[in-house]
Amino acid sequence: MGDWMTVTDPGLSAESQNISLYTSETKMSPSSLYSQQVLCSSIPLSKNVHSFFSAFCTEENIEQSISYLDQELTTFGFPSLYEEPKSKEAKKELNIVAVLNCMNELLVLQRKNLLAQENVETQNLKLGSDMDHLQSCYAKLKEQLEASRREIIGLQERDRQLQCKNRNLHQLLKNEKDEVQKLQNIIASRATQYNHDMKRKEREYNKLKERLHQLVMNKKDKKIAMDVLNYVGRADGKRGSWRTGKTEARNEDEMYKILLNDYEYRQKQILMENAELKKVLQQMKKEMISLLSPQKKTPRERADESTGAVISDVEEDGGELSRESMWDLSCETVREQLTNSIRKQWRILKSHVEKLDNQVSKVNLEGFNDEDVISRQDHEQETEKLELEIQQCKEMIKTQQQLLQQQLATACDDDTTSLLRDCYLLEEKERLKEEWSLFKEQKKNFERERRSFTEAAIRLGLERKAFEEERASWLKQQFLNMTTFDHPNSENVKLFSAFSGSSDQDNLPVHSKQRQKKPPSTSNGSPVCTSKMTKSLPASPTLDSCQTRSCVSEHSSVSVLTVTPEEMKPDQVGRECTSQTWSVVSRPGAQPGCSVDAL
Amino acid sequence: MNFSEVFKLSSLLCKFSPDGKYLASCVQYRLVVRDVSTLQILQLYTCLDQVQHMEWSADSLFILCAMYKRGLVQVWSLEQPEWHCKIDEGSAGLVASCWSPDGRHILNTTEFHLRVTVWSLCTKSVSYIKYPKACQQGMAFTRDGRYMALAERRDCKDFVSIFVCSDWQLLRHFDTDTQDLAGVEWAPNGCVLAVWDSCLEYKVLLYSLDGRLLSVYSAYEWSLGIKSVAWSPSSQFLAIGSYDGKVRLLNHVTWKMTTEFGHPAAISNPKTVVYREVEKSPPPGLGHLSLPPSRAGARPLTNAAASESKYEVASVPISLQTLKPAADRANPRMGVGMLAFSPDSYFLATRNDNIPNAVWVWDIQKLRLFVVLEQLCPVRSFQWDPQQPRLAICTGGNKVYLWSPAGCVSVQVPGEGDFPVLALCWHSSGDSLALLGKDHFCLCFLETSKDVGAAFGRRDSCT
């Protein structure tokens, strides 16, 4: 039985063994069964009471236990353990198959239950953790709630306090206002009182003064006197005149004369000013007329009736004015005419100017639409130029700063050196500076050249390698060709593709190869270049680019010579590459040129 | 620039005669008249007591010396040294005395402003004018000397009387709409009289010679008002300095305000030039060598006021030193208290009393601030050269400062000891300047107008 179980269900073998053990030894694991019993059977069986405490099945009670089990199982819907009794008298036989089936079913059930239990447990765990989480969340939220509640309370408290304060302040303000009002009233009353008092005092004072005056005057004060040696003549040499009505009238006359003179003087001034202003006005008018006359036609053509009428009016006015010299007439007669005409003309001028403005704005708009591209191009060019200039200037400033710093650094260490430095003439210094900058420039150039040379050397190595490979392949090809002279074209293609793949890196060896082909030219070229550079341009990059370009052109010519459809692709690539190098190189090439200009 | 020797002086009484020939100065009870060119004493008069006021007559023939304490006025003649005249106001007392413009009458104001007595030197006649008002500037003569305006107070009302100076006849008498009249001033053309109220109310009234009210001007209310008033020599502008630290210019056509000049402590307009006086530390070594050794030894170098100074042009966003006025005291130190037009009316010099170290010079043609001079010490007084736009300033130190549109210069008054310049007065020709100290005075001779420009370039303090 055990074997069979192991074969049928290996997973359950252990349990089945257990069960088999239990069945063989008629012992059961008490705890599990007990629990099962407790769980499954609600009705305790008095028969089996004793077996609960020892064992379920013993040698003596096999039958009972079987029957009990049968009963139990049937209640749970399992088929009966006993075979169908053939007759009523016949003793019930234990059906082993049914038992086994039942067992299996039970086991399956058990497993399912276990699984379910596990699931439930995990779910329980999950739920527990969820619960925990939720609880913590809840706690947190509660705290938050508490905090916000507290905050709200605090704010409410503050609000209340502020309101309280506000109320107090309002009260205070009111009090202050009242106070101010009171004080103002007090001030007003004081002022009136003061004025009153003042008047009273002044009256008293006046009375006292009067009294004093009387006293002083009435008492024949001998002291009040003038002691003169002899009276002197009047400044104007005339004798003093008696005071009469005549003199009074004369004084009046004189006063009015003076006033009249003053007014006359002022009138004259005003007249002069007026004349000046009139002159200006006339001139303005004339100029306006002359300004407007050439444009008279255009507004008329535009069929602007009113302006036309006004202009004709103006013309008439102008004619009249010019015919009669009305400027000398008094202002009132001329004023209206003049102001009117001026106003009209001014209006015309204004409208004209406005029209012009509109036109200009329109033209501007149109012009912008038309010449947008060009202007932008110009603009961009200009900005580029300016940027370049700025960069150059910056560089210059930097170099100058460096120079200055160097000078300072070299000069600041010793008194003697400073003295010596002072000994230098300014010109000399200037010259040295120039030389220094030149030297720096040269140095830079040399650096650049050296870099280019190292690059060239690297390239040369690469090229050599490529060349070696090429040679090997060529030899191979030749060797093959010696054997078969069939496909020269395909061979050629192959050869090309071998060293001029499609990437830039592969292109470089080609160029270097071309260079390698004519080393004397480069060796000749570089010294010439450096000699040039000392003077003006550090042109090594451009030189390089030139060479590459020539190489490429050669290369392309080669490619053209060997016309194959596949060739086009690499050729195009090569061209692109060269154009790239051009674009890259041309910029630094232009830059030093400009900087030299600036220097 | 040259300096005369130092002469004795008391009570700052030193005046050039109007014709520019003589210089009168008082030392205690003595009156000394000198020749301006030679500075030799021409006459020496002895008064009865210490002189408190001295004044030349307009024709430069007589000198009036007033001794207020004794109620006495003594008049001296330059032509006839033996001639004398003594006027005694007796028990009425004396608080002010002045010449009438014709130089033949003396107007004495008695104590308590009981009356003004007009004494004639030509006749025995004595005239009395009652009820003169005790105020800042209650009496004013027209420039041509024909008319006198006198502020009066009767029955608690202000009046102005206009007298004809030739015979002291009352020409016009009218009341003015003022609370408490503070001053009267004639326009230089003699046709308009400016009358202003006391500082409690901002009010200027302009009267014609015939007593018609031409205009009333009030800039604001409820605040301290006018502090100083000045007519431009062309009679075109009336400048009113007030306690709010502003000068308002009224024009003579509409009598409306043309512009107002504020006196802020911070100057930010880059067009304004700010000259700042700075102490010049005596240059070591070289500076000493150039001076005569004896003088260098005698000069008290320790005295801060005596140390040399120079002007520097300050970069313009600048703030001037201000004084915080005591608001609870009467006559607070604030507002524009000094105003003076240059003789050609092109410039106006002002001082704001709560920025006491600064003199503001305004360009009247362009109606804007032209120059600010910031001194080291509070400005005591300034006066324009009568002939050209040139301003002399003194601050109570031993230096005199000159400004002209060409620039400015600080000049140390040479001499032993300290010479604090408290006041100054120009000679009518503008060639010399009397610098008055507490006990001494000296004359400062300026170069003739031709080489003034050159003089302003360098600084020369040597005699």
mmCIF file of N, CA, C and O in Angstrom, chain A residues 199 202-203 205-206 209-210 212-213 216-217 219 221 223-235 243-244 247-248 250-252 254-256 258-259 262-263 266, chain B residues 83-89 91-92 102 104 112-115 119-124 128 130-131 146-147 153 156 164 167-169 171-172 189 191 208-210 212 252:
data_model
loop_
_atom_site.group_PDB
_atom_site.id
_atom_site.type_symbol
_atom_site.label_atom_id
_atom_site.label_comp_id
_atom_site.label_asym_id
_atom_site.label_seq_id
_atom_site.Cartn_x
_atom_site.Cartn_y
_atom_site.Cartn_z
ATOM 1 N N LYS A 199 -4.441 141.932 21.398
ATOM 2 C CA LYS A 199 -5.037 143.227 21.048
ATOM 3 C C LYS A 199 -5.165 144.092 22.286
ATOM 4 O O LYS A 199 -4.838 145.287 22.267
ATOM 5 N N GLU A 202 -1.873 145.171 23.280
ATOM 6 C CA GLU A 202 -1.358 146.160 22.350
ATOM 7 C C GLU A 202 -2.016 147.510 22.599
ATOM 8 O O GLU A 202 -1.360 148.560 22.545
ATOM 9 N N ARG A 203 -3.309 147.428 22.885
ATOM 10 C CA ARG A 203 -4.007 148.688 23.176
ATOM 11 C C ARG A 203 -3.414 149.342 24.410
ATOM 12 O O ARG A 203 -3.119 150.540 24.403
ATOM 13 N N TYR A 205 -0.511 148.838 25.541
ATOM 14 C CA TYR A 205 0.833 149.250 25.149
ATOM 15 C C TYR A 205 0.775 150.567 24.405
ATOM 16 O O TYR A 205 1.580 151.484 24.650
ATOM 17 N N ASN A 206 -0.210 150.640 23.509
ATOM 18 C CA ASN A 206 -0.357 151.873 22.746
ATOM 19 C C ASN A 206 -0.687 153.039 23.665
ATOM 20 O O ASN A 206 -0.149 154.141 23.501
ATOM 21 N N LYS A 209 2.278 153.945 25.406
ATOM 22 C CA LYS A 209 3.165 154.629 24.479
ATOM 23 C C LYS A 209 2.741 156.073 24.305
ATOM 24 O O LYS A 209 3.560 157.011 24.325
ATOM 25 N N GLU A 210 1.424 156.203 24.137
ATOM 26 C CA GLU A 210 0.866 157.542 23.958
ATOM 27 C C GLU A 210 1.229 158.424 25.148
ATOM 28 O O GLU A 210 1.693 159.554 25.004
ATOM 29 N N LEU A 212 3.545 157.922 27.338
ATOM 30 C CA LEU A 212 4.985 158.155 27.371
ATOM 31 C C LEU A 212 5.355 159.249 26.385
ATOM 32 O O LEU A 212 6.155 160.142 26.687
ATOM 33 N N HIS A 213 4.760 159.123 25.218
ATOM 34 C CA HIS A 213 5.026 160.111 24.191
ATOM 35 C C HIS A 213 4.683 161.499 24.685
ATOM 36 O O HIS A 213 5.463 162.445 24.560
ATOM 37 N N VAL A 216 7.106 162.528 27.309
ATOM 38 C CA VAL A 216 8.410 162.859 26.728
ATOM 39 C C VAL A 216 8.325 164.159 25.959
ATOM 40 O O VAL A 216 9.235 164.986 25.995
ATOM 41 N N MET A 217 7.194 164.297 25.261
ATOM 42 C CA MET A 217 7.103 165.463 24.414
ATOM 43 C C MET A 217 6.721 166.707 25.224
ATOM 44 O O MET A 217 7.240 167.785 24.981
ATOM 45 N N LYS A 219 7.033 167.392 28.392
ATOM 46 C CA LYS A 219 8.103 167.934 29.221
ATOM 47 C C LYS A 219 9.117 168.591 28.299
ATOM 48 O O LYS A 219 9.623 167.969 27.370
ATOM 49 N N ASP A 221 11.832 168.879 27.239
ATOM 50 C CA ASP A 221 13.101 168.196 27.456
ATOM 51 C C ASP A 221 14.192 168.989 26.767
ATOM 52 O O ASP A 221 14.263 169.066 25.548
ATOM 53 N N LYS A 223 17.044 168.245 26.742
ATOM 54 C CA LYS A 223 18.064 167.378 26.165
ATOM 55 C C LYS A 223 17.783 167.054 24.709
ATOM 56 O O LYS A 223 18.679 166.864 23.916
ATOM 57 N N ILE A 224 16.480 166.977 24.401
ATOM 58 C CA ILE A 224 16.154 166.649 23.027
ATOM 59 C C ILE A 224 16.520 167.838 22.169
ATOM 60 O O ILE A 224 15.809 168.840 22.106
ATOM 61 N N ALA A 225 17.609 167.706 21.565
ATOM 62 C CA ALA A 225 18.078 168.859 20.805
ATOM 63 C C ALA A 225 19.149 168.426 19.825
ATOM 64 O O ALA A 225 19.722 167.345 19.949
ATOM 65 N N MET A 226 19.343 169.294 18.862
ATOM 66 C CA MET A 226 20.444 169.055 17.943
ATOM 67 C C MET A 226 21.416 170.209 18.102
ATOM 68 O O MET A 226 21.032 171.378 18.046
ATOM 69 N N ASP A 227 22.603 169.821 18.304
ATOM 70 C CA ASP A 227 23.644 170.826 18.485
ATOM 71 C C ASP A 227 24.502 170.803 17.241
ATOM 72 O O ASP A 227 25.267 169.876 17.014
ATOM 73 N N VAL A 228 24.307 171.811 16.399
ATOM 74 C CA VAL A 228 25.028 171.833 15.123
ATOM 75 C C VAL A 228 25.891 173.074 15.084
ATOM 76 O O VAL A 228 25.498 174.135 15.567
ATOM 77 N N LEU A 229 27.046 172.912 14.521
ATOM 78 C CA LEU A 229 27.935 174.063 14.398
ATOM 79 C C LEU A 229 27.308 175.063 13.438
ATOM 80 O O LEU A 229 27.138 176.220 13.752
ATOM 81 N N ASN A 230 27.016 174.596 12.268
ATOM 82 C CA ASN A 230 26.256 175.425 11.336
ATOM 83 C C ASN A 230 25.526 174.496 10.371
ATOM 84 O O ASN A 230 25.967 173.381 10.108
ATOM 85 N N TYR A 231 24.399 174.998 9.922
ATOM 86 C CA TYR A 231 23.619 174.155 9.046
ATOM 87 C C TYR A 231 24.291 174.051 7.686
ATOM 88 O O TYR A 231 24.854 175.016 7.189
ATOM 89 N N VAL A 232 24.207 172.899 7.141
ATOM 90 C CA VAL A 232 24.879 172.679 5.848
ATOM 91 C C VAL A 232 23.853 172.824 4.738
ATOM 92 O O VAL A 232 22.650 172.728 4.974
ATOM 93 N N GLY A 233 24.343 173.054 3.587
ATOM 94 C CA GLY A 233 23.462 173.206 2.429
ATOM 95 C C GLY A 233 22.898 171.874 1.991
ATOM 96 O O GLY A 233 23.409 170.809 2.336
ATOM 97 N N ARG A 234 21.829 171.967 1.249
ATOM 98 C CA ARG A 234 21.237 170.740 0.750
ATOM 99 C C ARG A 234 22.143 170.124 -0.301
ATOM 100 O O ARG A 234 22.946 170.795 -0.936
ATOM 101 N N ALA A 235 21.941 168.852 -0.450
ATOM 102 C CA ALA A 235 22.815 168.129 -1.362
ATOM 103 C C ALA A 235 22.623 168.610 -2.795
ATOM 104 O O ALA A 235 23.578 168.698 -3.564
ATOM 105 N N ARG A 243 6.165 173.588 2.890
ATOM 106 C CA ARG A 243 5.156 172.579 2.599
ATOM 107 C C ARG A 243 3.824 173.252 2.335
ATOM 108 O O ARG A 243 3.282 173.913 3.208
ATOM 109 N N THR A 244 3.322 173.124 1.178
ATOM 110 C CA THR A 244 2.030 173.704 0.828
ATOM 111 C C THR A 244 1.231 172.669 0.048
ATOM 112 O O THR A 244 1.706 171.572 -0.215
ATOM 113 N N THR A 247 3.089 171.757 -3.081
ATOM 114 C CA THR A 247 4.121 170.712 -3.026
ATOM 115 C C THR A 247 3.474 169.326 -3.022
ATOM 116 O O THR A 247 3.997 168.396 -3.634
ATOM 117 N N GLU A 248 2.352 169.268 -2.338
ATOM 118 C CA GLU A 248 1.663 167.991 -2.296
ATOM 119 C C GLU A 248 1.296 167.551 -3.709
ATOM 120 O O GLU A 248 1.555 166.426 -4.127
ATOM 121 N N ARG A 250 2.563 168.541 -6.374
ATOM 122 C CA ARG A 250 3.771 168.274 -7.153
ATOM 123 C C ARG A 250 4.289 166.861 -6.862
ATOM 124 O O ARG A 250 4.705 166.133 -7.748
ATOM 125 N N ASN A 251 4.232 166.512 -5.560
ATOM 126 C CA ASN A 251 4.691 165.171 -5.195
ATOM 127 C C ASN A 251 3.865 164.098 -5.879
ATOM 128 O O ASN A 251 4.414 163.123 -6.411
ATOM 129 N N GLU A 252 2.555 164.342 -5.851
ATOM 130 C CA GLU A 252 1.666 163.393 -6.518
ATOM 131 C C GLU A 252 2.066 163.260 -7.987
ATOM 132 O O GLU A 252 2.211 162.150 -8.518
ATOM 133 N N GLU A 254 4.758 163.895 -9.379
ATOM 134 C CA GLU A 254 6.047 163.229 -9.564
ATOM 135 C C GLU A 254 5.894 161.718 -9.443
ATOM 136 O O GLU A 254 6.443 160.953 -10.240
ATOM 137 N N MET A 255 5.118 161.356 -8.433
ATOM 138 C CA MET A 255 4.899 159.929 -8.217
ATOM 139 C C MET A 255 4.286 159.293 -9.453
ATOM 140 O O MET A 255 4.757 158.265 -9.947
ATOM 141 N N TYR A 256 3.253 159.948 -9.956
ATOM 142 C CA TYR A 256 2.596 159.372 -11.120
ATOM 143 C C TYR A 256 3.526 159.363 -12.318
ATOM 144 O O TYR A 256 3.495 158.440 -13.138
ATOM 145 N N ILE A 258 6.666 158.948 -12.174
ATOM 146 C CA ILE A 258 7.562 157.812 -12.011
ATOM 147 C C ILE A 258 6.862 156.514 -12.412
ATOM 148 O O ILE A 258 7.399 155.697 -13.176
ATOM 149 N N LEU A 259 5.634 156.415 -11.914
ATOM 150 C CA LEU A 259 4.882 155.204 -12.239
ATOM 151 C C LEU A 259 4.682 155.090 -13.742
ATOM 152 O O LEU A 259 4.861 154.023 -14.340
ATOM 153 N N ASP A 262 7.690 154.033 -15.435
ATOM 154 C CA ASP A 262 7.910 152.598 -15.262
ATOM 155 C C ASP A 262 7.020 151.804 -16.211
ATOM 156 O O ASP A 262 7.481 150.903 -16.901
ATOM 157 N N TYR A 263 5.751 152.216 -16.244
ATOM 158 C CA TYR A 263 4.838 151.463 -17.104
ATOM 159 C C TYR A 263 5.223 151.612 -18.564
ATOM 160 O O TYR A 263 5.158 150.651 -19.338
ATOM 161 N N ARG A 266 8.037 149.402 -19.222
ATOM 162 C CA ARG A 266 7.617 148.000 -19.323
ATOM 163 C C ARG A 266 6.845 147.750 -20.602
ATOM 164 O O ARG A 266 7.012 146.715 -21.249
ATOM 165 N N TRP B 83 33.730 170.840 11.865
ATOM 166 C CA TRP B 83 32.259 170.844 11.941
ATOM 167 C C TRP B 83 31.804 169.671 12.781
ATOM 168 O O TRP B 83 32.335 168.561 12.674
ATOM 169 N N HIS B 84 30.809 169.932 13.609
ATOM 170 C CA HIS B 84 30.301 168.827 14.405
ATOM 171 C C HIS B 84 28.817 168.996 14.602
ATOM 172 O O HIS B 84 28.263 170.095 14.488
ATOM 173 N N CYS B 85 28.190 167.915 14.869
ATOM 174 C CA CYS B 85 26.756 167.921 15.102
ATOM 175 C C CYS B 85 26.454 166.822 16.092
ATOM 176 O O CYS B 85 26.958 165.710 15.963
ATOM 177 N N LYS B 86 25.677 167.166 17.071
ATOM 178 C CA LYS B 86 25.322 166.182 18.085
ATOM 179 C C LYS B 86 23.819 166.195 18.258
ATOM 180 O O LYS B 86 23.228 167.249 18.463
ATOM 181 N N ILE B 87 23.212 165.070 18.139
ATOM 182 C CA ILE B 87 21.763 164.978 18.311
ATOM 183 C C ILE B 87 21.507 164.130 19.545
ATOM 184 O O ILE B 87 22.026 163.016 19.662
ATOM 185 N N ASP B 88 20.710 164.693 20.419
ATOM 186 C CA ASP B 88 20.398 163.982 21.656
ATOM 187 C C ASP B 88 18.913 163.696 21.671
ATOM 188 O O ASP B 88 18.103 164.611 21.550
ATOM 189 N N GLU B 89 18.600 162.435 21.781
ATOM 190 C CA GLU B 89 17.185 162.077 21.817
ATOM 191 C C GLU B 89 16.613 162.168 23.222
ATOM 192 O O GLU B 89 15.422 161.952 23.426
ATOM 193 N N SER B 91 15.338 161.731 26.890
ATOM 194 C CA SER B 91 14.757 160.625 27.646
ATOM 195 C C SER B 91 14.002 159.657 26.747
ATOM 196 O O SER B 91 13.656 158.558 27.173
ATOM 197 N N ALA B 92 13.726 160.052 25.535
ATOM 198 C CA ALA B 92 13.012 159.140 24.633
ATOM 199 C C ALA B 92 13.871 157.949 24.258
ATOM 200 O O ALA B 92 13.356 156.892 23.905
ATOM 201 N N ASP B 102 19.212 161.495 1.017
ATOM 202 C CA ASP B 102 19.848 162.730 0.530
ATOM 203 C C ASP B 102 21.062 163.111 1.360
ATOM 204 O O ASP B 102 21.787 164.045 1.009
ATOM 205 N N ARG B 104 21.160 164.527 4.214
ATOM 206 C CA ARG B 104 20.996 165.753 4.989
ATOM 207 C C ARG B 104 20.009 165.557 6.133
ATOM 208 O O ARG B 104 19.733 166.488 6.868
ATOM 209 N N PHE B 112 11.165 151.985 22.429
ATOM 210 C CA PHE B 112 9.773 151.506 22.382
ATOM 211 C C PHE B 112 9.089 151.874 21.075
ATOM 212 O O PHE B 112 7.874 151.822 20.983
ATOM 213 N N HIS B 113 9.862 152.246 20.099
ATOM 214 C CA HIS B 113 9.319 152.661 18.802
ATOM 215 C C HIS B 113 8.192 153.673 18.963
ATOM 216 O O HIS B 113 7.141 153.595 18.359
ATOM 217 N N LEU B 114 8.481 154.634 19.858
ATOM 218 C CA LEU B 114 7.484 155.684 20.087
ATOM 219 C C LEU B 114 7.291 156.532 18.849
ATOM 220 O O LEU B 114 6.195 156.874 18.470
ATOM 221 N N ARG B 115 8.384 156.849 18.218
ATOM 222 C CA ARG B 115 8.324 157.727 17.036
ATOM 223 C C ARG B 115 9.620 157.623 16.278
ATOM 224 O O ARG B 115 10.616 157.078 16.769
ATOM 225 N N TRP B 119 15.714 164.468 11.749
ATOM 226 C CA TRP B 119 16.505 165.663 11.998
ATOM 227 C C TRP B 119 17.114 166.121 10.680
ATOM 228 O O TRP B 119 17.628 165.302 9.938
ATOM 229 N N SER B 120 17.009 167.411 10.482
ATOM 230 C CA SER B 120 17.602 167.934 9.252
ATOM 231 C C SER B 120 18.910 168.617 9.593
ATOM 232 O O SER B 120 19.025 169.278 10.630
ATOM 233 N N LEU B 121 19.873 168.463 8.725
ATOM 234 C CA LEU B 121 21.142 169.161 8.912
ATOM 235 C C LEU B 121 21.122 170.517 8.213
ATOM 236 O O LEU B 121 22.047 171.309 8.346
ATOM 237 N N CYS B 122 20.088 170.721 7.415
ATOM 238 C CA CYS B 122 20.046 171.953 6.642
ATOM 239 C C CYS B 122 19.243 173.033 7.376
ATOM 240 O O CYS B 122 19.592 174.206 7.356
ATOM 241 N N THR B 123 18.162 172.575 7.959
ATOM 242 C CA THR B 123 17.321 173.536 8.661
ATOM 243 C C THR B 123 17.143 173.080 10.087
ATOM 244 O O THR B 123 17.572 172.001 10.464
ATOM 245 N N LYS B 124 16.499 173.895 10.787
ATOM 246 C CA LYS B 124 16.273 173.544 12.175
ATOM 247 C C LYS B 124 15.122 172.562 12.326
ATOM 248 O O LYS B 124 14.846 172.114 13.411
ATOM 249 N N TYR B 128 8.427 164.514 13.193
ATOM 250 C CA TYR B 128 8.168 163.290 13.945
ATOM 251 C C TYR B 128 7.220 162.419 13.152
ATOM 252 O O TYR B 128 6.250 162.911 12.578
ATOM 253 N N LYS B 130 4.867 159.285 13.924
ATOM 254 C CA LYS B 130 4.407 158.472 15.046
ATOM 255 C C LYS B 130 4.093 157.050 14.601
ATOM 256 O O LYS B 130 3.961 156.754 13.419
ATOM 257 N N TYR B 131 3.955 156.229 15.544
ATOM 258 C CA TYR B 131 3.525 154.832 15.368
ATOM 259 C C TYR B 131 4.392 154.005 14.434
ATOM 260 O O TYR B 131 3.884 153.239 13.633
ATOM 261 N N ARG B 146 14.006 158.748 -3.422
ATOM 262 C CA ARG B 146 12.888 159.674 -3.426
ATOM 263 C C ARG B 146 11.866 159.352 -2.350
ATOM 264 O O ARG B 146 11.267 160.251 -1.782
ATOM 265 N N TYR B 147 11.651 158.073 -2.139
ATOM 266 C CA TYR B 147 10.542 157.695 -1.276
ATOM 267 C C TYR B 147 10.999 156.777 -0.165
ATOM 268 O O TYR B 147 11.960 156.020 -0.319
ATOM 269 N N ARG B 153 1.952 150.734 12.972
ATOM 270 C CA ARG B 153 0.970 149.908 13.647
ATOM 271 C C ARG B 153 0.090 150.808 14.491
ATOM 272 O O ARG B 153 0.557 151.473 15.415
ATOM 273 N N CYS B 156 -4.031 148.063 16.405
ATOM 274 C CA CYS B 156 -3.844 146.637 16.112
ATOM 275 C C CYS B 156 -3.960 146.326 14.628
ATOM 276 O O CYS B 156 -4.366 145.221 14.240
ATOM 277 N N VAL B 164 7.590 161.196 0.931
ATOM 278 C CA VAL B 164 8.512 161.766 -0.055
ATOM 279 C C VAL B 164 9.713 162.258 0.734
ATOM 280 O O VAL B 164 9.573 163.050 1.669
ATOM 281 N N ASP B 167 10.764 166.311 1.238
ATOM 282 C CA ASP B 167 10.177 167.198 2.238
ATOM 283 C C ASP B 167 9.398 166.449 3.318
ATOM 284 O O ASP B 167 8.651 167.057 4.063
ATOM 285 N N TRP B 168 9.580 165.137 3.361
ATOM 286 C CA TRP B 168 8.957 164.293 4.380
ATOM 287 C C TRP B 168 7.452 164.456 4.418
ATOM 288 O O TRP B 168 6.814 164.434 5.455
ATOM 289 N N GLN B 169 6.903 164.639 3.245
ATOM 290 C CA GLN B 169 5.453 164.727 3.148
ATOM 291 C C GLN B 169 4.893 163.321 2.970
ATOM 292 O O GLN B 169 5.473 162.511 2.240
ATOM 293 N N LEU B 171 2.886 160.712 1.386
ATOM 294 C CA LEU B 171 2.344 160.579 0.039
ATOM 295 C C LEU B 171 1.149 159.630 0.037
ATOM 296 O O LEU B 171 0.118 159.914 -0.542
ATOM 297 N N ARG B 172 1.339 158.499 0.655
ATOM 298 C CA ARG B 172 0.273 157.508 0.710
ATOM 299 C C ARG B 172 0.259 156.862 2.088
ATOM 300 O O ARG B 172 1.299 156.726 2.729
ATOM 301 N N ASN B 189 13.522 149.295 -8.893
ATOM 302 C CA ASN B 189 13.042 150.372 -9.759
ATOM 303 C C ASN B 189 12.158 151.355 -9.009
ATOM 304 O O ASN B 189 11.706 152.341 -9.571
ATOM 305 N N CYS B 191 9.141 151.188 -7.883
ATOM 306 C CA CYS B 191 7.715 151.274 -8.215
ATOM 307 C C CYS B 191 6.870 150.227 -7.500
ATOM 308 O O CYS B 191 5.646 150.335 -7.511
ATOM 309 N N SER B 208 1.807 148.884 -5.372
ATOM 310 C CA SER B 208 2.376 149.873 -6.282
ATOM 311 C C SER B 208 2.755 151.101 -5.470
ATOM 312 O O SER B 208 2.346 151.266 -4.320
ATOM 313 N N LEU B 209 3.505 151.960 -6.093
ATOM 314 C CA LEU B 209 3.945 153.178 -5.423
ATOM 315 C C LEU B 209 2.746 154.018 -4.971
ATOM 316 O O LEU B 209 2.791 154.683 -3.947
ATOM 317 N N ASP B 210 1.664 153.945 -5.715
ATOM 318 C CA ASP B 210 0.503 154.753 -5.369
ATOM 319 C C ASP B 210 -0.445 154.020 -4.422
ATOM 320 O O ASP B 210 -1.587 154.437 -4.250
ATOM 321 N N ARG B 212 -1.773 150.990 -4.571
ATOM 322 C CA ARG B 212 -2.674 149.951 -5.058
ATOM 323 C C ARG B 212 -2.065 148.591 -4.749
ATOM 324 O O ARG B 212 -0.852 148.392 -4.887
ATOM 325 N N HIS B 252 7.720 139.578 -12.248
ATOM 326 C CA HIS B 252 7.211 140.938 -12.065
ATOM 327 C C HIS B 252 6.048 141.249 -12.999
ATOM 328 O O HIS B 252 5.542 142.355 -12.968
#
